Coordinates of C-alpha atoms in Angstrom, one line a residue:
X1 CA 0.0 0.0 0.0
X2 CA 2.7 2.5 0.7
X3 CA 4.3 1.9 -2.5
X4 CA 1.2 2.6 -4.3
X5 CA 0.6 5.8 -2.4
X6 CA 4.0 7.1 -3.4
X7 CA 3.5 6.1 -7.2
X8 CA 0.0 7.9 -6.8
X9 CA 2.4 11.0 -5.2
X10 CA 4.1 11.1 -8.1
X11 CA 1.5 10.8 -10.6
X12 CA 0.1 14.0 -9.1
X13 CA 3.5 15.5 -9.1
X14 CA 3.1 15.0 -13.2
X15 CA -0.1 17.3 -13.1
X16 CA 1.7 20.7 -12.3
X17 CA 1.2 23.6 -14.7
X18 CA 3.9 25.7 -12.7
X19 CA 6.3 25.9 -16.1
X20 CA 3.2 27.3 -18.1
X21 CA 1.5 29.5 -15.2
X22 CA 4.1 32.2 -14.7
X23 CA 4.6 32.8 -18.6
X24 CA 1.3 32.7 -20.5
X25 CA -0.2 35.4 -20.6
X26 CA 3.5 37.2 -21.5
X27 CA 3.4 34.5 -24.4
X28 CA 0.2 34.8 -25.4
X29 CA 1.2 39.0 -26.1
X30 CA 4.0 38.2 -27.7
X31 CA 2.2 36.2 -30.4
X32 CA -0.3 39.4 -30.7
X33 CA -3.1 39.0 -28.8
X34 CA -4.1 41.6 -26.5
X35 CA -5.5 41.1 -23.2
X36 CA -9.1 41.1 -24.5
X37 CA -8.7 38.4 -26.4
X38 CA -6.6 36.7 -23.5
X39 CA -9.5 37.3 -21.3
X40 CA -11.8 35.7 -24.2
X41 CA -9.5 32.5 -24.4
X42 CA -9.5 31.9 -20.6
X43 CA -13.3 32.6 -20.3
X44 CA -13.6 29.8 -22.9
X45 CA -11.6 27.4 -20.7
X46 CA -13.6 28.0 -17.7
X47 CA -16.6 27.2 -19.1
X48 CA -15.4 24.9 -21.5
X49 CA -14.5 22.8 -18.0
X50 CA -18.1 24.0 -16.7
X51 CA -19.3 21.9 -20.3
X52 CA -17.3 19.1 -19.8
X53 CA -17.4 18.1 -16.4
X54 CA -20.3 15.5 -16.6
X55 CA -19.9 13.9 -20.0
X56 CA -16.1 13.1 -18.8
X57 CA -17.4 12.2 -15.2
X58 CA -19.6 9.9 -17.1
X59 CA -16.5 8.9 -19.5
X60 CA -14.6 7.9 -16.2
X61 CA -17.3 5.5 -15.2
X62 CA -17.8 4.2 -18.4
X63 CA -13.9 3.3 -19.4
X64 CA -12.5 3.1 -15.7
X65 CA -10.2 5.6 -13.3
X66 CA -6.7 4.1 -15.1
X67 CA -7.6 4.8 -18.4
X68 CA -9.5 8.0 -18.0
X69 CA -6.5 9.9 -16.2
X70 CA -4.0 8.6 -18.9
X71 CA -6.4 10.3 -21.2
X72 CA -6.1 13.4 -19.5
X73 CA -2.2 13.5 -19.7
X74 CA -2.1 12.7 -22.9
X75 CA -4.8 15.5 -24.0
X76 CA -2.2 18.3 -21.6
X77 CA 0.7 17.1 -23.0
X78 CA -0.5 17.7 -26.8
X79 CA -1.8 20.9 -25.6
X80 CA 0.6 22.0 -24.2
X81 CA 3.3 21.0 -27.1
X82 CA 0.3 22.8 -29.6
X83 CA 0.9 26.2 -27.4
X84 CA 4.5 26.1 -29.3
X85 CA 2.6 26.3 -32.6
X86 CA 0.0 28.6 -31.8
X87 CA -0.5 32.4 -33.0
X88 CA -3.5 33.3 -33.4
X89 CA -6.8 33.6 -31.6
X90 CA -8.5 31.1 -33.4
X91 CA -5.8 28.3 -32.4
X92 CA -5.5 29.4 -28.4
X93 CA -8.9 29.1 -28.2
X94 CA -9.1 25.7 -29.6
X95 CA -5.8 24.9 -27.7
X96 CA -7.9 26.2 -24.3
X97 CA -11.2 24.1 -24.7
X98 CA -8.8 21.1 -25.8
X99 CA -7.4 22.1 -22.2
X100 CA -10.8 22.0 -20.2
X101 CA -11.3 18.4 -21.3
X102 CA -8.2 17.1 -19.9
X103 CA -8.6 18.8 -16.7
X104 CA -11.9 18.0 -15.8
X105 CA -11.1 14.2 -17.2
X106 CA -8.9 14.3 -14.1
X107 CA -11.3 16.3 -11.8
X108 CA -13.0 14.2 -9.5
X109 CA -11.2 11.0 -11.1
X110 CA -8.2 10.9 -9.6
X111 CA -9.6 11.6 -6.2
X112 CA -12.2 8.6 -6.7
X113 CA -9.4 6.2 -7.4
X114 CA -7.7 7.5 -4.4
X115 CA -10.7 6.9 -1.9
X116 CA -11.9 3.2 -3.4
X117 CA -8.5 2.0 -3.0
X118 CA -8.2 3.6 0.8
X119 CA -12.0 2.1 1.2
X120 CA -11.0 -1.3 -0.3
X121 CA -8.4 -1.5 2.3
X122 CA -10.5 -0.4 5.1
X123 CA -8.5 3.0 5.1
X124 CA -11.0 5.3 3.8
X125 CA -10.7 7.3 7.1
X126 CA -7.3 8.6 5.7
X127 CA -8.8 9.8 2.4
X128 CA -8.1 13.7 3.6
X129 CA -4.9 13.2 5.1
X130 CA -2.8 11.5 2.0
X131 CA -5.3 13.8 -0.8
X132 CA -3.9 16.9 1.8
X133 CA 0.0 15.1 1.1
X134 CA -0.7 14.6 -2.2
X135 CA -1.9 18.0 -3.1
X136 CA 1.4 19.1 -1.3
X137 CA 3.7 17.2 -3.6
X138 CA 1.3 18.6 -6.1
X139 CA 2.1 22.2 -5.1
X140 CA 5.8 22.0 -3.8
X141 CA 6.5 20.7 -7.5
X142 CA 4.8 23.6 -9.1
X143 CA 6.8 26.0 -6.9
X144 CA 9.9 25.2 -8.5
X145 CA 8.5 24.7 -11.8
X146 CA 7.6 28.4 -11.6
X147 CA 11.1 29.5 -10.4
X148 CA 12.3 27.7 -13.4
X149 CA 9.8 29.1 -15.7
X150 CA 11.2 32.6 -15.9
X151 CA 14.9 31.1 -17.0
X152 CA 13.4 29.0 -19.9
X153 CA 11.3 31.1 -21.2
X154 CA 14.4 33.7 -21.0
X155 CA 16.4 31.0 -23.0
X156 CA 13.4 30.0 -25.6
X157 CA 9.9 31.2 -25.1
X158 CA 8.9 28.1 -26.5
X159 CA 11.0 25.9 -23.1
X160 CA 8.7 25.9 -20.2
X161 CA 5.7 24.6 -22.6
X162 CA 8.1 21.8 -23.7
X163 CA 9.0 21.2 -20.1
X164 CA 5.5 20.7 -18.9
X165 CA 4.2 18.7 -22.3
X166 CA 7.1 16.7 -21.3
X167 CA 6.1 16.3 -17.4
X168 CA 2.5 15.4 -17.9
X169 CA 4.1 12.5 -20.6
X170 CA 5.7 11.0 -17.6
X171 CA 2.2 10.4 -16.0
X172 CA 1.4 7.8 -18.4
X173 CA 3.6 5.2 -18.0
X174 CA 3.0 5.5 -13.8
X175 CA -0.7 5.6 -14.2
X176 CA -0.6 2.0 -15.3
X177 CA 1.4 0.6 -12.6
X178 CA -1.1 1.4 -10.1
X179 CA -4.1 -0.7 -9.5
X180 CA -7.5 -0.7 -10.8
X181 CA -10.2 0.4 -8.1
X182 CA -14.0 -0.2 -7.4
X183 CA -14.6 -3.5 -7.7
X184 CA -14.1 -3.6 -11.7
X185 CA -10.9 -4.8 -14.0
X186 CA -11.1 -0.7 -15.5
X187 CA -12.6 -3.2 -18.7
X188 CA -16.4 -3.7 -18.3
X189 CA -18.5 -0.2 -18.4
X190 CA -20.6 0.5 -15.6
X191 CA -22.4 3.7 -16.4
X192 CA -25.0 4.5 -19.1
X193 CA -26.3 8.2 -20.0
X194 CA -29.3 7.5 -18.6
X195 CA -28.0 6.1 -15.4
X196 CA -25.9 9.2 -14.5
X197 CA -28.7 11.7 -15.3
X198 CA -30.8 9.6 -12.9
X199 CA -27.8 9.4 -10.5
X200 CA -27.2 12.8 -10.4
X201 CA -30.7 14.3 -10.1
X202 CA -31.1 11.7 -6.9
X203 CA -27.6 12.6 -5.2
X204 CA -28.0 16.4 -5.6
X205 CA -31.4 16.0 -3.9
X206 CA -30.4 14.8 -0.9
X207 CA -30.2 16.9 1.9
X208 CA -26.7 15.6 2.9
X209 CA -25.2 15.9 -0.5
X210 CA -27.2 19.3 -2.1
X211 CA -27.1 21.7 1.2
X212 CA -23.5 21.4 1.1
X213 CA -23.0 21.9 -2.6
X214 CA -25.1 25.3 -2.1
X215 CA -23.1 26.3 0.8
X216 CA -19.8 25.3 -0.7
X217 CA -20.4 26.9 -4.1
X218 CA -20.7 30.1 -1.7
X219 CA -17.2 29.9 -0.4
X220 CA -16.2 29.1 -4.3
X221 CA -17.3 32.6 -5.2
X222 CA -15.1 34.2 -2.6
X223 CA -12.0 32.0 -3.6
X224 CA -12.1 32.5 -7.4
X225 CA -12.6 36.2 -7.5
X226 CA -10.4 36.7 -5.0
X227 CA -8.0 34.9 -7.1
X228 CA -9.3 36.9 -10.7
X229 CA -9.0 40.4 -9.1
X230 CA -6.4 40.1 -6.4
X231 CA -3.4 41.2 -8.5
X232 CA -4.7 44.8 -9.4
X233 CA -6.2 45.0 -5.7
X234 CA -2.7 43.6 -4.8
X235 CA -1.1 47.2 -6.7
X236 CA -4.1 49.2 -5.2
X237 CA -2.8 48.9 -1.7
X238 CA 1.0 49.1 -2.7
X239 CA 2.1 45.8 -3.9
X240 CA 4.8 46.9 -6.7
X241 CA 4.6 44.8 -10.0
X242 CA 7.9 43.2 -9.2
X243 CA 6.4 42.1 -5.9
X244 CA 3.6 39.6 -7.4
X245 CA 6.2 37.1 -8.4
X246 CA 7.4 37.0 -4.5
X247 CA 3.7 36.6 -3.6
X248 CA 2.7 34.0 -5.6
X249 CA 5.7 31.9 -4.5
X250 CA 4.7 32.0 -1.3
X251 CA 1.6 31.2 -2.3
X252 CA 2.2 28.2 -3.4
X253 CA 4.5 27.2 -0.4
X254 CA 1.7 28.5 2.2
X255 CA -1.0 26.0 -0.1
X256 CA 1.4 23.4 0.4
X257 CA 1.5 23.3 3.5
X258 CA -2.6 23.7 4.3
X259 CA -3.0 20.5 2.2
X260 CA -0.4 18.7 4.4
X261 CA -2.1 19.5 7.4
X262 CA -5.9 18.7 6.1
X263 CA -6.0 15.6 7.9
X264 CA -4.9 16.7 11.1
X265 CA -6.9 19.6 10.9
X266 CA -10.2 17.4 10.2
X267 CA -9.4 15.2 13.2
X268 CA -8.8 17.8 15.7
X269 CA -12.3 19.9 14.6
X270 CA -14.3 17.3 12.6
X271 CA -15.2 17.9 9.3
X272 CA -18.3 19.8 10.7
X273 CA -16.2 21.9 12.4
X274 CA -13.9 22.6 9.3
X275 CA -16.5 23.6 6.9
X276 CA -18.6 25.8 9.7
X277 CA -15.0 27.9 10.5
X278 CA -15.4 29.3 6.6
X279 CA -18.2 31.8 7.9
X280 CA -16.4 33.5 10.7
X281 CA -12.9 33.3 8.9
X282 CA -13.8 35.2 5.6
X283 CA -16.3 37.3 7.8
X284 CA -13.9 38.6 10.0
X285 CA -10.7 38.5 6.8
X286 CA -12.4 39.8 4.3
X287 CA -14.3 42.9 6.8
X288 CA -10.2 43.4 8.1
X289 CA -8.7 45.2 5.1
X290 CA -11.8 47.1 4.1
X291 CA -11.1 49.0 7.2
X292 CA -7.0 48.8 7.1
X293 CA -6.2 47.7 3.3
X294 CA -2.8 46.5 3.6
X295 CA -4.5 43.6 5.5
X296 CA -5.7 42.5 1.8
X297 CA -1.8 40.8 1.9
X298 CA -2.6 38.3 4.8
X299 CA -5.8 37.7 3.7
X300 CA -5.1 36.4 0.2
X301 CA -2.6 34.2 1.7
X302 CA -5.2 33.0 4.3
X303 CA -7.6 32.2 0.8
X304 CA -5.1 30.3 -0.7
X305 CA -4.2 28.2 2.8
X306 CA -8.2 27.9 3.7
X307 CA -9.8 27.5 0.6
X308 CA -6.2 24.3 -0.1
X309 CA -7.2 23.0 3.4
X310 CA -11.1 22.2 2.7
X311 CA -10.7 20.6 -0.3
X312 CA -10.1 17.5 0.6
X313 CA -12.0 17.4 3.9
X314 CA -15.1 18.4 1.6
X315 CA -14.4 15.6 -0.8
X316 CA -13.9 13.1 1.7
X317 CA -17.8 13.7 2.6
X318 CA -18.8 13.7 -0.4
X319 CA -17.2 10.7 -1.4
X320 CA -18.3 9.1 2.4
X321 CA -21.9 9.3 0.8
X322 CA -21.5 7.6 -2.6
X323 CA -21.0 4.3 -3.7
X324 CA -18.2 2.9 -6.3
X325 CA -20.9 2.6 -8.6
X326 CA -21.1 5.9 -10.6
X327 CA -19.1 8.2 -7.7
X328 CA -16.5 9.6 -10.7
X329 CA -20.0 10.9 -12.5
X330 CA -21.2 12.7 -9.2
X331 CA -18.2 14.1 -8.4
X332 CA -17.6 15.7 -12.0
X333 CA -21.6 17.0 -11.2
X334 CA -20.2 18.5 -7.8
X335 CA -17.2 19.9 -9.8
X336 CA -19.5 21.4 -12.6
X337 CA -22.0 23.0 -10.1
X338 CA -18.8 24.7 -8.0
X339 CA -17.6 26.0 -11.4
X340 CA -20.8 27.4 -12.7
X341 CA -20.8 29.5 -9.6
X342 CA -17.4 31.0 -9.5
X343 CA -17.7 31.6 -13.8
X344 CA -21.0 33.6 -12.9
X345 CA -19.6 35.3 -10.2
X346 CA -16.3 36.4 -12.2
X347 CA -18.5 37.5 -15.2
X348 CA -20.7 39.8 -13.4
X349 CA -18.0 40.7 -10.6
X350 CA -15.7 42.3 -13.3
X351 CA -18.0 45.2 -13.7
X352 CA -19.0 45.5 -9.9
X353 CA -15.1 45.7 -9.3
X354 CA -14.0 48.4 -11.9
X355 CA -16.9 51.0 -10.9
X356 CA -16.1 50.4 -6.9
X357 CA -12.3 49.2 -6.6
X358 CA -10.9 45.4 -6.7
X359 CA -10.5 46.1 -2.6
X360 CA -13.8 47.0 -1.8
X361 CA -15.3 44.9 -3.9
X362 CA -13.4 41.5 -2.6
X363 CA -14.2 43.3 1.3
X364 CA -18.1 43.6 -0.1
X365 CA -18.0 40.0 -1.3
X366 CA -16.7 38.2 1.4
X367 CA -18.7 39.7 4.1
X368 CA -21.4 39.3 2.1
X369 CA -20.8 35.4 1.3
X370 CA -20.2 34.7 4.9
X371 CA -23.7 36.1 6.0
X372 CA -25.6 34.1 3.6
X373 CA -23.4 31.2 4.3
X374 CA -24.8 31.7 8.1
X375 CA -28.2 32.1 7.5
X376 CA -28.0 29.2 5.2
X377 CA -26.3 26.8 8.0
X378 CA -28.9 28.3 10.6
X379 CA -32.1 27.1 8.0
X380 CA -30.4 23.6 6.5
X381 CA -27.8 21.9 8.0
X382 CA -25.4 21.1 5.5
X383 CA -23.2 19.1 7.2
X384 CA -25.0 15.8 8.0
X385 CA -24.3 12.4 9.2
X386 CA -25.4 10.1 6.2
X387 CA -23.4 8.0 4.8
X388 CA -23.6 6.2 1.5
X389 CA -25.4 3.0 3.0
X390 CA -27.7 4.5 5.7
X391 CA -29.7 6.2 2.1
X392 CA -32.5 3.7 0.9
X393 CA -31.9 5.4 -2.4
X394 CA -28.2 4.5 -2.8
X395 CA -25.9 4.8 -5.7
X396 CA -25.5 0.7 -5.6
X397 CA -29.0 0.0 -5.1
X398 CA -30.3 2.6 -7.9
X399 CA -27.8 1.1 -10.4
X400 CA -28.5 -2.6 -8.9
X401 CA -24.7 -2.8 -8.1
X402 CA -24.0 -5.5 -5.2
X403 CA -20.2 -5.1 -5.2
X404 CA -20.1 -1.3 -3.6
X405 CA -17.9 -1.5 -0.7
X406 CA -18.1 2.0 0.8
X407 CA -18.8 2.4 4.3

């Protein structure tokens, strides 16, 4: 078992976008596009993922967890190769929706393999701590894929998107050392189109399950326009240009550390008490620097660290209260939902932000977020204790699977 953890550490290791991150949107000018167009080809990928996460949750079912992951390398690495090619509009945005498949191929895919080989082994409990360690590998990688970014792309602007075509390669040939998961030889199809609209409609009505979708997709809002405008409110309270690249460094260090501690933070408060801290955390962040704005600079690094931290905690929940049996295509669902409401609130926040100020408008959001997230936990409850078999409407039992084997 340990020495399928580590090979699963290091397939996550092969997921890291750090050597294209740093340099894009620099690129993308440099082959003429100006940052409307930018903006147009990364609205694209956000809702091309928001498109694709339930056909290619349903496409992990259907072909298995092995098979669907080495799908998804092999779709970033020819992106990112094609990025060496591209020059136009036209191609980047073909190159970006190309890009939203492959990730959400691996959203929600890679952490059900994780949790039906920890439940096959009667170590489910530990889902949060080694998805916290492997989310740290995840992140410690992209660090210094970033610092090395800036020196390729010095050399050739055309290195760090060779580098990472070439790192998400290597994912392939690990991906099929490790073992198949749920009960199935990753050969015999288990999901039909029918079956995962069904599935889906059921799950998201349960209390356990919906609530907390709602309520999460709350917190989503704050974290992805905090991380769309924080850079110009970043310069608003005195963060000099040269400055970002030391922040989002430590970014990334601060993140890996959160997701290392996950599990230990979930056993000390419970994973109740992890997702109720959210309100009075961003309540009281968030209100902090629209009194005394430098505290914007602790804040975002709190975002990144919080919003790293509940990930997995909130998956392992999720995944508590699904069978093997179709969990890939609820999980995509989940994924979809969480990125409907972020796109949304990015589209309409842009305006909000440029007639009031990045700074007031992330103060205004957060505040706001947290008071409907507690009025919303007063009225519903969404942390509940259900798990997958105390349901009469399971997963297994809706599908007519008899080999689920989560608890």
């Amino acid at each position: 078992m340990v020495s399928v953890v580590r090979r699963y550490y290091a397939y996550r290791a092969t997921l890291t976008n750090g050597f294209y991150l740093p340099v894009s949107v620099i690129y993308m000018e440099a082959q003429g596009l100006g940052l409307a167009e930018i903006g147009f080809v990364q609205g694209v990928f956000l809702f091309g993922m928001v498109a694709g996460e339930l056909p290619t949750g349903y496409l992990a079912d259907y072909l298995g967890r092995r098979r669907t992951l080495a799908l998804g390398n092999a779709v970033t690495a020819t992106v990112m190769a094609g990025f060496v090619f591209a020059s136009s509009t036209e191609a980047f945005t073909g190159l970006f929706l190309l890009w939203a498949v492959a990730w959400t191929l691996r959203s929600g895919t890679s952490d059900a393999w994780l949790y039906e080989l920890l439940a096959e082994n009667d170590l489910d409990d530990e889902f949060a701590r080694l998805s916290g360690r492997a989310e740290s590998v995840l992140l410690v990688i992209s660090a210094g894929a970033a610092l090395a970014a800036g020196f390729l792309y010095t050399a050739d602007p055309a290195l760090p998107f060779v580098a990472n075509a070439v790192t998400a390669g290597l994912g392939l040939p690990i991906l099929f050392t490790l073992p198949p998961t749920g009960g199935t030889t990753d050969d015999e199809p288990t999901m039909t189109v029918l079956r995962a609209v069904s599935l889906l409609r059921e799950q998201f009505t349960r209390p356990s399950i919906g609530w907390l979708i709602v309520y999460a997709a709350l917190f989503n809002v704050v974290f992805s326009v905090t991380r769309v405008f924080e850079q110009p409110a970043l310069r608003e309270v005195g963060v000099p240009v040269a400055g970002l690249g030391v922040v989002y460094a430590g970014f990334k260090l601060v993140s890996a550390a959160a997701t290392g501690a996950a599990g230990a933070v979930q056993d000390r408060l419970g994973t109740r008490g992890v997702m109720l801290s959210l309100i009075p955390i961003f309540g009281v962040l968030y209100a902090s620097f629209a009194v005394v704005p430098l505290l914007l600079v602790p804040a975002v690094f709190a975002r990144r660290a919080v919003s790293q931290l509940v990930r997995p905690v909130r998956n392992e929940y999720f995944n508590d209260r699904l069978e093997n049996v179709g969990r890939a295509t609820v999980l995509s669902g989940v994924s979809m939902a969480l990125s409907l409401a972020s796109g949304t609130a990015n589209v309409l926040g842009g305006r909000v932000a440029e007639g009031i100020g990045p700074v007031t408008f992330l103060a205004v959001t957060g505040v706001a977020v947290s008071a409907v997230a507690g009025v919303l936990w007063l009225l519903t409850s969404p942390v509940r204790d259900d798990p997958a078999t105390a349901t009469p409407a399971s997963v297994g039992r809706t599908e007519g699977s008899s080999g689920a084997t989560d608890p």
